[in-house]
Coordinates of C-alpha atoms and ligand atoms in Angstrom, one line a residue:
M1 CA 256.6 -48.4 -78.4
A2 CA 253.7 -47.8 -76.3
C3 CA 251.3 -50.9 -77.1
S4 CA 249.6 -51.7 -73.8
G5 CA 246.6 -52.4 -75.9
L6 CA 247.9 -55.0 -77.6
L7 CA 250.0 -56.0 -74.5
S8 CA 246.9 -57.2 -72.7
N9 CA 245.8 -59.1 -75.5
S10 CA 245.9 -62.8 -74.2
F11 CA 243.5 -64.0 -77.8
I12 CA 246.7 -64.4 -79.5
A13 CA 248.4 -66.5 -77.4
N14 CA 245.2 -68.7 -76.9
K15 CA 244.6 -69.3 -80.2
C16 CA 248.0 -69.7 -82.1
F17 CA 247.7 -66.7 -80.3
R18 CA 245.3 -36.2 -49.4
P19 CA 243.7 -32.3 -46.1
R20 CA 242.3 -28.8 -48.3
R21 CA 240.4 -26.0 -47.1
H22 CA 237.1 -25.8 -48.0
H23 CA 236.1 -23.2 -50.1
K24 CA 233.7 -21.1 -48.2
L25 CA 231.5 -18.8 -50.8
A26 CA 231.2 -15.4 -50.5
V27 CA 227.6 -15.8 -51.6
P28 CA 224.5 -14.9 -49.5
Y29 CA 223.3 -18.5 -48.0
P30 CA 221.0 -20.0 -49.1
R31 CA 221.4 -19.6 -52.7
S32 CA 224.1 -21.9 -53.2
F33 CA 224.7 -21.6 -57.5
S34 CA 227.6 -19.1 -57.7
S35 CA 229.4 -17.8 -60.7
S36 CA 232.4 -16.8 -58.8
R37 CA 235.7 -17.8 -60.5
V38 CA 236.6 -20.5 -57.7
H39 CA 233.3 -22.3 -59.0
L40 CA 233.4 -21.4 -62.2
A41 CA 237.4 -23.1 -62.2
Q42 CA 236.0 -26.0 -60.3
N43 CA 232.9 -26.5 -63.1
L44 CA 235.6 -26.5 -65.4
G45 CA 237.7 -29.2 -63.7
I46 CA 240.6 -26.2 -63.1
S47 CA 242.6 -26.3 -59.8
M48 CA 242.9 -22.6 -58.9
S49 CA 246.3 -21.0 -57.6
M50 CA 246.7 -21.5 -53.4
E51 CA 246.6 -18.0 -53.2
E52 CA 243.4 -17.6 -55.1
N53 CA 241.4 -20.1 -53.5
G54 CA 242.7 -19.1 -50.1
A55 CA 244.3 -22.6 -49.4
T56 CA 247.8 -22.9 -47.8
K57 CA 250.6 -24.2 -50.0
Q58 CA 251.8 -26.7 -47.2
G59 CA 250.9 -30.3 -48.4
L60 CA 248.8 -29.6 -51.1
D61 CA 248.9 -30.5 -54.8
V62 CA 248.6 -27.4 -56.8
S63 CA 248.0 -29.3 -60.1
R64 CA 245.2 -31.8 -58.9
K65 CA 241.8 -31.8 -60.5
K66 CA 238.7 -30.8 -58.4
L67 CA 236.5 -34.2 -58.1
P68 CA 232.6 -33.7 -58.4
H69 CA 231.4 -34.3 -54.9
V70 CA 228.1 -35.1 -53.7
L71 CA 227.0 -35.7 -50.0
T72 CA 224.3 -37.6 -49.4
V73 CA 222.6 -36.8 -46.0
A74 CA 220.1 -39.9 -45.8
G75 CA 218.9 -42.9 -43.8
S76 CA 220.3 -46.3 -44.3
D77 CA 218.5 -49.1 -46.2
S78 CA 219.6 -52.4 -45.2
G79 CA 217.8 -54.1 -48.1
A80 CA 220.1 -51.6 -49.9
G81 CA 217.6 -50.8 -52.8
A82 CA 217.3 -47.3 -51.5
G83 CA 218.6 -44.4 -49.1
I84 CA 222.2 -44.2 -48.3
Q85 CA 223.3 -47.1 -50.5
A86 CA 221.2 -46.3 -53.5
D87 CA 222.6 -43.0 -53.7
L88 CA 226.6 -44.2 -53.0
K89 CA 225.8 -46.7 -56.3
A90 CA 224.2 -43.7 -58.2
C91 CA 226.8 -41.5 -57.8
A92 CA 229.8 -44.2 -58.1
A93 CA 227.6 -45.1 -61.7
R94 CA 227.6 -41.3 -62.7
G95 CA 231.6 -41.2 -61.8
V96 CA 231.1 -38.9 -59.1
Y97 CA 232.6 -39.0 -55.4
C98 CA 229.9 -39.6 -53.0
S99 CA 230.0 -39.1 -49.0
T100 CA 227.5 -40.0 -46.6
V101 CA 225.7 -38.4 -43.2
I102 CA 223.6 -41.5 -42.0
T103 CA 220.8 -40.2 -40.1
A104 CA 219.1 -43.2 -39.3
V105 CA 219.3 -46.6 -39.6
T106 CA 216.4 -48.6 -41.3
A107 CA 215.7 -52.4 -41.1
Q108 CA 213.7 -52.9 -44.2
N109 CA 213.9 -55.3 -47.4
T110 CA 211.6 -55.7 -50.3
V111 CA 208.5 -56.4 -48.0
G112 CA 208.7 -53.1 -46.3
V113 CA 209.9 -50.7 -43.1
Q114 CA 210.4 -53.2 -40.3
G115 CA 212.0 -50.7 -38.0
V116 CA 213.8 -47.5 -37.7
N117 CA 216.7 -46.3 -35.5
I118 CA 217.4 -42.3 -35.6
V119 CA 221.3 -41.3 -35.5
P120 CA 221.5 -39.0 -32.3
D121 CA 221.2 -35.3 -34.1
E122 CA 224.7 -34.1 -32.2
F123 CA 226.2 -37.2 -34.0
V124 CA 224.7 -36.6 -37.7
A125 CA 225.9 -33.0 -36.6
Q126 CA 229.5 -34.6 -36.3
Q127 CA 229.5 -36.3 -39.2
L128 CA 228.0 -33.3 -41.4
K129 CA 230.9 -30.9 -39.9
S130 CA 233.6 -34.0 -40.7
V131 CA 232.9 -34.1 -44.4
L132 CA 231.9 -30.4 -45.1
S133 CA 234.9 -29.0 -43.2
D134 CA 237.1 -30.9 -44.9
M135 CA 236.1 -32.7 -48.3
E136 CA 235.2 -29.8 -50.8
V137 CA 231.4 -30.9 -51.3
D138 CA 229.8 -29.1 -54.4
V139 CA 226.4 -30.7 -54.2
V140 CA 224.2 -32.2 -50.6
K141 CA 221.7 -34.1 -51.4
T142 CA 219.2 -34.8 -48.4
G143 CA 216.8 -38.0 -48.1
M144 CA 215.3 -39.3 -44.9
L145 CA 215.4 -36.3 -42.7
P146 CA 213.7 -38.0 -39.7
S147 CA 213.5 -35.5 -37.0
I148 CA 212.9 -31.8 -36.9
E149 CA 216.3 -31.2 -34.9
I150 CA 218.2 -32.9 -37.8
V151 CA 216.4 -30.8 -40.2
K152 CA 217.8 -27.7 -38.2
V153 CA 221.6 -29.1 -37.7
L154 CA 221.9 -29.4 -41.4
Q155 CA 220.4 -26.1 -42.2
Q156 CA 223.2 -24.8 -39.4
S157 CA 225.8 -26.9 -40.8
L158 CA 225.2 -25.7 -44.8
K159 CA 225.2 -21.8 -43.2
E160 CA 228.5 -22.9 -41.8
F161 CA 229.8 -24.9 -44.9
P162 CA 227.6 -23.4 -48.0
V163 CA 227.8 -25.5 -51.1
R164 CA 227.0 -25.0 -54.9
A165 CA 223.5 -26.8 -54.7
V166 CA 221.1 -28.3 -52.4
V167 CA 218.8 -31.0 -53.9
V168 CA 215.9 -32.3 -51.3
D169 CA 214.3 -35.4 -52.1
P170 CA 211.3 -35.2 -49.3
V171 CA 211.6 -38.5 -48.3
M172 CA 208.5 -39.1 -45.8
I173 CA 206.8 -42.1 -47.5
S174 CA 209.0 -45.2 -48.6
T175 CA 207.8 -46.7 -51.8
S176 CA 206.5 -49.3 -49.8
G177 CA 203.9 -47.1 -48.1
D178 CA 205.5 -46.6 -44.9
V179 CA 205.9 -43.3 -43.4
L180 CA 209.6 -42.3 -42.9
A181 CA 209.2 -39.2 -41.3
D182 CA 207.3 -37.5 -38.3
P183 CA 204.6 -35.4 -39.5
S184 CA 205.5 -32.6 -37.3
I185 CA 208.5 -32.0 -39.8
L186 CA 206.1 -31.3 -42.9
A187 CA 206.0 -27.5 -40.8
R188 CA 209.7 -27.4 -40.8
F189 CA 210.5 -29.0 -45.1
R190 CA 207.9 -26.2 -45.6
E191 CA 209.4 -23.2 -43.9
E192 CA 213.0 -24.4 -44.0
L193 CA 214.4 -27.2 -45.9
L194 CA 212.4 -26.1 -49.5
M195 CA 213.7 -22.6 -48.7
M196 CA 217.4 -23.7 -49.3
A197 CA 216.6 -26.5 -52.1
D198 CA 217.8 -25.5 -55.3
I199 CA 215.2 -28.5 -56.4
V200 CA 212.8 -30.3 -54.5
T201 CA 211.9 -33.7 -56.0
P202 CA 208.6 -34.7 -54.2
N203 CA 206.8 -37.9 -55.9
L204 CA 202.7 -37.5 -55.9
K205 CA 202.3 -38.8 -52.4
E206 CA 205.1 -36.3 -51.2
A207 CA 204.0 -33.7 -53.1
S208 CA 200.1 -34.0 -52.0
T209 CA 201.5 -34.3 -48.2
L210 CA 203.8 -31.3 -48.7
L211 CA 200.5 -29.6 -49.9
G212 CA 198.4 -30.7 -47.3
G213 CA 196.3 -33.6 -48.9
M214 CA 196.0 -32.0 -52.2
R215 CA 194.7 -34.6 -54.7
L216 CA 197.0 -35.0 -57.8
E217 CA 195.1 -37.0 -60.3
T218 CA 196.3 -35.5 -63.8
V219 CA 199.4 -33.6 -65.0
D220 CA 197.7 -30.3 -64.7
D221 CA 197.3 -31.4 -60.9
M222 CA 201.2 -32.0 -61.0
R223 CA 201.9 -28.3 -62.5
R224 CA 199.8 -26.5 -59.9
A225 CA 201.4 -28.5 -57.3
A226 CA 204.8 -27.5 -58.9
K227 CA 203.7 -23.6 -58.5
I228 CA 202.6 -24.1 -55.3
L229 CA 205.5 -25.9 -54.0
H230 CA 208.0 -23.4 -55.8
S231 CA 206.1 -20.8 -53.7
M232 CA 207.6 -22.0 -51.0
G233 CA 211.0 -21.5 -51.7
P234 CA 213.0 -23.8 -53.8
R235 CA 214.8 -22.7 -56.8
S236 CA 213.0 -25.4 -59.0
V237 CA 210.4 -28.5 -58.7
L238 CA 210.2 -31.8 -60.1
V239 CA 206.8 -33.3 -59.1
K240 CA 207.4 -37.1 -59.9
G241 CA 204.3 -38.8 -62.0
G242 CA 205.3 -42.2 -61.8
D243 CA 202.1 -43.3 -59.7
L244 CA 200.0 -41.6 -62.1
P245 CA 197.0 -43.4 -63.3
E246 CA 196.1 -44.3 -66.4
S247 CA 199.3 -42.5 -67.9
F248 CA 201.1 -44.5 -70.8
D249 CA 204.4 -42.8 -70.1
A250 CA 205.5 -41.9 -67.2
V251 CA 205.4 -37.8 -67.1
D252 CA 207.1 -35.9 -64.3
V253 CA 206.7 -31.9 -64.1
F254 CA 209.6 -29.4 -63.8
F255 CA 208.8 -25.9 -63.2
D256 CA 211.9 -23.4 -62.4
G257 CA 209.3 -20.5 -61.8
E258 CA 209.4 -19.5 -65.5
E259 CA 208.8 -22.3 -67.5
Y260 CA 207.1 -26.0 -67.0
H261 CA 208.9 -28.9 -68.7
E262 CA 206.9 -32.0 -69.1
L263 CA 209.2 -34.8 -69.1
H264 CA 208.0 -38.4 -70.5
S265 CA 209.7 -41.5 -70.4
P266 CA 208.3 -44.9 -71.3
R267 CA 206.7 -46.6 -68.1
V268 CA 209.2 -49.3 -67.4
K269 CA 207.1 -52.7 -66.6
T270 CA 208.9 -53.9 -63.3
R271 CA 208.5 -54.4 -59.8
N272 CA 211.8 -53.3 -59.0
T273 CA 211.4 -49.8 -58.4
H274 CA 212.5 -49.7 -54.9
G275 CA 214.9 -46.6 -54.7
T276 CA 214.3 -44.7 -57.5
G277 CA 213.3 -41.4 -55.9
C278 CA 216.9 -41.5 -53.9
T279 CA 218.6 -42.7 -57.2
L280 CA 216.9 -40.0 -59.6
A281 CA 217.7 -37.4 -56.7
S282 CA 221.3 -38.4 -56.4
C283 CA 221.8 -38.2 -60.0
I284 CA 220.6 -34.6 -60.5
A285 CA 223.1 -34.1 -57.7
A286 CA 225.9 -36.0 -59.5
E287 CA 225.0 -34.3 -62.5
L288 CA 225.2 -30.7 -61.0
A289 CA 228.3 -31.5 -59.3
K290 CA 229.7 -32.4 -62.5
G291 CA 228.7 -29.0 -63.8
S292 CA 225.3 -29.1 -65.6
S293 CA 222.5 -26.9 -65.7
M294 CA 219.3 -28.0 -63.7
L295 CA 217.4 -28.8 -66.7
S296 CA 219.6 -30.9 -68.2
A297 CA 220.6 -32.6 -64.6
V298 CA 217.2 -33.5 -64.3
K299 CA 216.9 -34.9 -67.7
L300 CA 220.2 -37.1 -67.7
A301 CA 218.9 -38.3 -64.5
K302 CA 215.8 -39.8 -65.7
R303 CA 217.2 -41.1 -69.0
Y304 CA 219.7 -43.0 -66.5
V305 CA 217.1 -44.3 -64.2
E306 CA 214.9 -45.4 -67.0
T307 CA 217.8 -47.5 -68.5
A308 CA 218.4 -48.9 -64.9
L309 CA 214.7 -50.3 -64.5
E310 CA 214.4 -51.4 -67.9
Y311 CA 217.6 -53.2 -67.4
S312 CA 216.8 -54.7 -64.2
K313 CA 213.3 -55.7 -65.0
D314 CA 213.6 -59.1 -64.4
I315 CA 215.8 -59.3 -61.5
I316 CA 214.2 -61.4 -58.9
L317 CA 215.7 -60.7 -55.1
G318 CA 213.4 -60.9 -52.1
N319 CA 209.9 -61.8 -51.7
G320 CA 208.1 -58.4 -51.3
A321 CA 206.0 -56.5 -53.7
Q322 CA 209.1 -54.0 -54.9
G323 CA 212.7 -55.2 -55.4
P324 CA 215.8 -52.9 -55.9
F325 CA 216.9 -52.5 -59.1
D326 CA 220.6 -52.6 -60.5
H327 CA 222.3 -49.2 -60.7
F328 CA 225.4 -50.6 -62.8
L329 CA 223.1 -52.6 -65.6
R330 CA 225.5 -55.9 -64.7
L331 CA 223.6 -58.0 -63.0
K332 CA 221.2 -59.2 -65.7
H333 CA 223.7 -59.2 -68.0
N334 CA 226.4 -61.1 -65.9
T335 CA 225.8 -64.2 -68.4
S336 CA 226.1 -61.8 -71.2
T337 CA 227.5 -63.7 -74.3
G338 CA 227.7 -66.7 -71.9
G339 CA 230.3 -64.8 -69.9
T340 CA 232.6 -65.4 -72.8
F341 CA 233.2 -62.2 -74.9
S342 CA 236.0 -60.8 -73.6
G343 CA 237.2 -58.1 -76.1
N344 CA 240.0 -60.1 -77.1
E345 CA 238.3 -61.6 -80.0
L346 CA 238.4 -57.7 -81.5
F347 CA 242.1 -58.2 -82.2
L348 CA 241.5 -58.7 -86.2
Y349 CA 238.2 -57.8 -87.2
A350 CA 237.2 -58.9 -90.6
V351 CA 234.4 -57.1 -91.9
T352 CA 232.7 -58.7 -95.4
D353 CA 231.6 -56.4 -98.4
S354 CA 229.8 -58.5 -101.2
G355 CA 231.2 -55.7 -104.1
M356 CA 234.6 -56.9 -102.9
N357 CA 233.8 -60.3 -103.3
E358 CA 232.0 -59.7 -106.9
K359 CA 235.2 -58.3 -107.9
W360 CA 237.0 -61.1 -106.8
E361 CA 234.6 -63.6 -108.3
R362 CA 234.8 -65.3 -104.5
P363 CA 231.5 -66.7 -103.0
M364 CA 231.3 -65.3 -99.3
E365 CA 231.5 -68.6 -97.8
V366 CA 235.2 -68.8 -99.3
A367 CA 236.2 -65.2 -98.5
V368 CA 235.3 -66.2 -94.6
K369 CA 236.7 -69.3 -94.8
E370 CA 240.1 -67.9 -96.2
A371 CA 240.1 -64.8 -93.5
I372 CA 239.9 -67.1 -90.8
K373 CA 242.5 -69.2 -91.9
G374 CA 244.9 -66.3 -92.1
G375 CA 244.0 -65.4 -88.7
A376 CA 241.0 -63.2 -88.3
T377 CA 239.5 -63.5 -84.6
I378 CA 236.1 -62.7 -85.5
I379 CA 233.8 -61.9 -88.9
Q380 CA 230.8 -59.4 -89.6
L381 CA 229.0 -59.9 -92.4
R382 CA 228.4 -56.3 -93.6
E383 CA 225.9 -56.8 -96.6
K384 CA 224.2 -54.0 -97.8
D385 CA 222.2 -55.0 -100.6
A386 CA 221.6 -58.4 -99.7
E387 CA 218.2 -59.8 -100.3
T388 CA 216.8 -60.9 -96.7
R389 CA 216.2 -64.7 -97.6
K390 CA 219.7 -64.8 -99.3
F391 CA 221.4 -63.2 -96.3
I392 CA 220.2 -65.2 -93.8
E393 CA 221.3 -68.5 -96.0
T394 CA 224.7 -66.8 -96.2
A395 CA 224.7 -66.1 -92.5
K396 CA 224.0 -70.2 -91.9
A397 CA 226.6 -71.2 -94.3
C398 CA 229.2 -68.7 -93.0
L399 CA 228.4 -70.1 -89.2
K400 CA 229.0 -73.7 -90.4
I401 CA 232.4 -72.0 -91.0
C402 CA 233.1 -69.8 -88.2
R403 CA 231.8 -72.3 -85.5
P404 CA 234.9 -75.1 -85.8
Y405 CA 237.2 -72.1 -85.3
K406 CA 235.3 -70.7 -82.4
V407 CA 235.2 -67.4 -84.6
P408 CA 232.3 -65.0 -83.9
L409 CA 230.0 -64.0 -86.5
L410 CA 228.0 -61.3 -86.4
I411 CA 225.7 -59.5 -88.7
N412 CA 225.9 -55.8 -89.6
D413 CA 222.9 -53.7 -89.2
R414 CA 220.4 -56.6 -89.2
I415 CA 219.1 -57.9 -85.9
D416 CA 216.5 -60.1 -87.9
V417 CA 219.1 -61.9 -90.1
A418 CA 221.0 -62.6 -86.7
L419 CA 218.0 -64.0 -84.9
A420 CA 217.1 -66.0 -87.9
S421 CA 220.1 -67.5 -88.5
D422 CA 221.4 -67.7 -85.0
A423 CA 224.3 -65.8 -85.5
D424 CA 226.4 -64.8 -82.5
G425 CA 225.3 -61.4 -82.6
V426 CA 225.3 -57.8 -84.5
H427 CA 227.0 -54.9 -85.1
V428 CA 224.7 -51.6 -85.1
G429 CA 225.6 -47.8 -86.0
Q430 CA 224.1 -44.8 -84.7
S431 CA 221.1 -44.8 -86.9
D432 CA 220.5 -48.5 -86.7
M433 CA 218.4 -50.1 -84.5
P434 CA 219.2 -48.7 -81.1
A435 CA 221.5 -51.2 -79.3
R436 CA 219.1 -51.4 -76.0
V437 CA 216.5 -52.2 -78.5
A438 CA 218.9 -54.9 -79.9
R439 CA 219.5 -56.2 -76.7
S440 CA 216.2 -56.9 -75.4
L441 CA 215.6 -58.8 -79.0
L442 CA 218.7 -60.8 -78.7
G443 CA 218.7 -61.7 -75.3
P444 CA 222.4 -61.7 -72.9
D445 CA 224.0 -64.0 -74.6
K446 CA 224.5 -62.4 -78.2
V447 CA 227.6 -59.9 -78.5
I448 CA 226.5 -56.5 -79.8
G449 CA 229.0 -53.9 -81.1
V450 CA 228.2 -50.2 -81.7
S451 CA 229.9 -48.0 -84.1
C452 CA 230.9 -44.7 -81.8
K453 CA 232.6 -41.4 -82.7
T454 CA 232.0 -39.6 -79.4
V455 CA 232.7 -40.1 -75.7
E456 CA 228.8 -39.2 -75.3
Q457 CA 228.1 -42.2 -77.9
A458 CA 230.6 -44.7 -76.3
H459 CA 228.8 -44.1 -72.8
Q460 CA 225.3 -44.9 -74.1
A461 CA 226.4 -47.9 -75.8
W462 CA 227.8 -49.0 -72.6
L463 CA 224.4 -48.0 -70.7
D464 CA 222.8 -50.0 -73.7
G465 CA 224.3 -53.4 -72.8
A466 CA 226.6 -53.5 -75.9
D467 CA 229.7 -55.3 -75.8
Y468 CA 232.4 -53.5 -77.4
I469 CA 232.2 -50.6 -80.0
G470 CA 233.5 -50.1 -83.0
C471 CA 235.5 -46.5 -83.3
G472 CA 236.0 -44.9 -86.7
G473 CA 236.8 -44.0 -89.2
V474 CA 240.0 -43.7 -88.0
Y475 CA 241.3 -42.9 -91.1
P476 CA 239.7 -42.0 -94.6
T477 CA 238.6 -45.0 -96.7
S478 CA 236.7 -45.3 -99.7
T479 CA 234.9 -48.3 -98.5
K480 CA 232.3 -46.4 -96.5
A481 CA 231.5 -42.9 -98.4
N482 CA 231.1 -39.6 -96.4
N483 CA 232.3 -41.1 -93.3
S484 CA 233.6 -38.8 -91.2
T485 CA 237.2 -39.5 -89.7
V486 CA 238.0 -39.3 -85.7
G487 CA 241.5 -39.6 -86.4
L488 CA 244.4 -41.4 -83.8
D489 CA 243.6 -38.5 -81.2
G490 CA 239.8 -39.2 -81.7
L491 CA 240.0 -43.1 -81.1
K492 CA 242.4 -42.7 -77.8
T493 CA 239.8 -40.2 -76.3
I494 CA 237.1 -42.5 -76.9
C495 CA 239.3 -45.3 -75.6
L496 CA 240.1 -43.6 -72.6
A497 CA 236.2 -42.7 -72.3
S498 CA 234.8 -45.9 -72.8
K499 CA 234.1 -48.9 -70.4
L500 CA 233.9 -51.3 -73.0
P501 CA 236.4 -52.6 -75.5
V502 CA 237.4 -51.0 -78.5
V503 CA 238.1 -51.9 -82.3
A504 CA 239.4 -49.3 -84.6
I505 CA 237.8 -49.2 -87.8
G506 CA 238.5 -47.4 -91.1
G507 CA 241.5 -47.0 -93.4
I508 CA 243.5 -49.5 -91.7
N509 CA 246.1 -51.6 -93.8
A510 CA 249.3 -53.2 -93.2
S511 CA 251.1 -50.0 -93.0
N512 CA 249.2 -48.2 -90.2
A513 CA 248.2 -51.0 -88.0
I514 CA 250.9 -51.1 -85.3
T515 CA 250.7 -47.4 -85.3
V516 CA 246.8 -47.3 -84.5
L517 CA 247.0 -50.2 -81.9
G518 CA 250.2 -48.6 -80.6
I519 CA 248.4 -45.8 -79.1
G520 CA 247.9 -47.5 -76.0
P521 CA 244.7 -47.4 -74.0
P522 CA 244.5 -51.2 -72.8
N523 CA 241.0 -51.4 -73.9
L524 CA 241.9 -50.9 -77.7
K525 CA 241.7 -54.6 -78.3
G526 CA 242.3 -55.2 -82.1
V527 CA 241.8 -53.3 -86.0
A528 CA 238.9 -54.1 -88.2
V529 CA 239.4 -54.2 -91.6
V530 CA 237.1 -54.4 -94.8
S531 CA 239.4 -53.6 -98.3
T532 CA 242.8 -54.5 -96.5
V533 CA 242.0 -58.0 -96.6
F534 CA 238.7 -58.5 -99.0
D535 CA 239.6 -56.4 -101.9
R536 CA 242.9 -58.5 -102.7
S537 CA 243.4 -61.5 -104.6
S538 CA 244.1 -63.6 -101.6
V539 CA 242.3 -63.3 -98.6
V540 CA 244.6 -65.5 -96.5
G541 CA 247.6 -64.2 -97.5
E542 CA 246.5 -60.8 -96.4
T543 CA 245.0 -61.5 -93.5
R544 CA 247.8 -63.9 -92.6
K545 CA 250.4 -60.9 -93.1
L546 CA 248.4 -58.6 -91.0
H547 CA 248.1 -61.0 -88.4
S548 CA 251.6 -61.9 -87.9
M549 CA 252.6 -58.0 -88.0
L550 CA 250.1 -57.6 -85.3
T551 CA 251.4 -60.5 -83.3
E552 CA 255.0 -59.9 -83.8
A553 CA 254.3 -56.4 -82.5
V554 CA 252.7 -57.7 -79.4
L555 CA 255.3 -60.4 -78.9
K556 CA 257.9 -57.4 -79.2
A557 CA 256.4 -55.2 -76.9
N558 CA 256.0 -58.1 -74.3
Ligands
LIG601 C1 233.7 -53.2 -86.1 C2 232.6 -52.1 -86.9 N1 232.8 -50.8 -86.4 C3 232.3 -49.7 -87.1 C4 231.1 -50.1 -88.4 C5 230.5 -49.2 -89.0 O1 228.9 -49.4 -88.6 P1 227.7 -48.4 -88.8 O2 227.9 -47.1 -88.3 O3 226.4 -48.9 -88.7 O4 228.0 -48.4 -90.5 P2 227.9 -49.7 -91.6 O5 229.1 -50.5 -91.5 O6 226.6 -49.9 -91.2 O7 227.6 -48.8 -93.0 C6 231.1 -51.9 -88.5 N2 230.1 -51.7 -89.7 N3 232.1 -52.3 -87.8
TZP602 C1 232.4 -50.1 -92.0 C2 233.1 -49.0 -91.6 N1 232.5 -48.2 -90.6 C3 233.8 -47.0 -90.4 S1 234.9 -46.8 -91.6 C4 234.0 -48.5 -92.2 C5 235.1 -49.0 -93.7 C6 236.1 -49.5 -92.9 O1 236.7 -50.3 -94.4 P1 238.0 -50.3 -94.9 O2 238.5 -51.0 -94.1 O3 238.1 -50.6 -96.1 O4 239.1 -48.5 -95.0
MG603 MG1 224.9 -49.8 -89.7

């Protein structure tokens, strides 16, 4: 039996328990998005035959999937908040391979830029050739281009090795106000680089500088700037309004030559904004490499940056005015749930139901105690109709039962009840309070579970700082009316996509629990049950039966 989810379950033991030719496109330079079959196939992640894509057979794997690939051409930031380092982190966070051509090495920190050492243009050319001639780059993202010669070198390289899209972040002024590009480069930007850009992403200062000092103080000014910049050649323009005075939201203006889109996001109060421009542009590039349209790439990138800023707002690093942020959303949460929640707690997850308790004339505390005695490894109080005060009292009483057994007690839906009772966490669904908000209310030490039926929801749960996801209904159940099912296939797809541990829920009982856990992904950590343990005359008996079946399956698989 394929039972790796179970195999990796340490909780039970604890408790009792290679080169390929570059696809040259027959598309006129510099326009880069092509509907050619090669690129359509690449967008879909399908490898074309060797003969079709022009590669030779020798030494190649015909069946391999195309890896989305962004090449960043930018400067190195010793503080690692911006530049090449930010680009690498951003692409990694978005699941895209990132290669690097370094144009300059800067000495900088949170205070500012202390030194810039420009890489000789011949060596920039050599780096470009090394990567572009070999590594199937989808999208090039440019950052700091510190000399006209380097811009020329890049232009030449892209003529020789066209890519699908070019994202130009016109880095001229760092967030600390230091000028990073020679002013004479401006003309070249305007005449050449903007011409080859599929999108250019200036902030207000950069847009103003590119437009000869145009005053940009309102969203209408940004719209005008976007239009003029668009007339200079890029296919799309994103003017970022993060520095717009007196705006409540952060407003960016996107213009593709036809339509304007005002993209609003909540303004995150933080000093940790160093590298947001590089990160946003890299994310746009990453999403384009994965196949997104330009507007959705921009939207996804904005949302990611907003999330990362929110997560990193309290990080303290360096003494300067602007700190870096955490692209992986982990630094702040290193201490999440005291670092103790591993996911193994999800092995046998008992979710209460007051209707069932009433039917069997059993107080909640008794039901919880029996479930724990039978081997439940985590409890959730799911009380849909309880009065708030009573719910808090019950939660407190159940916590007294759970704590000596070190069994976490979570509260379904009600963050207020979790806070008031000092429960170990909450479980929220897609129509409940967003996990990100729950996290900011509960802090880093509480457990947060999120119900997910799709890969996108699972990804968002991770972005939002959840600790696990509940996936289901796996099977139909009368416990939760009108609940759509994902089946075993859906469960497996979500587990494989999830970076978080997963517990399966919905219609799980003694006859199918082993099959469910047997589907294999190692992050499938357990089963959550309601009726199988609580709609029975003996909670302890039913829980024990399920626990010993699961444990036996683990031991057998081992
Ligand atoms: C472990 C676990 N997984 C999923 C759910 C369902 O939560 P939700 O989608 O919010 O539905 P309700 O339980 O609130 O009806 C859960 N409770 N526990
Ligand atoms: C709360 C919930 N969420 C998805 S299915 C479900 C109910 C599961 O109940 P049962 O274990 O009785 O099928
Ligand atoms: Mg809910």
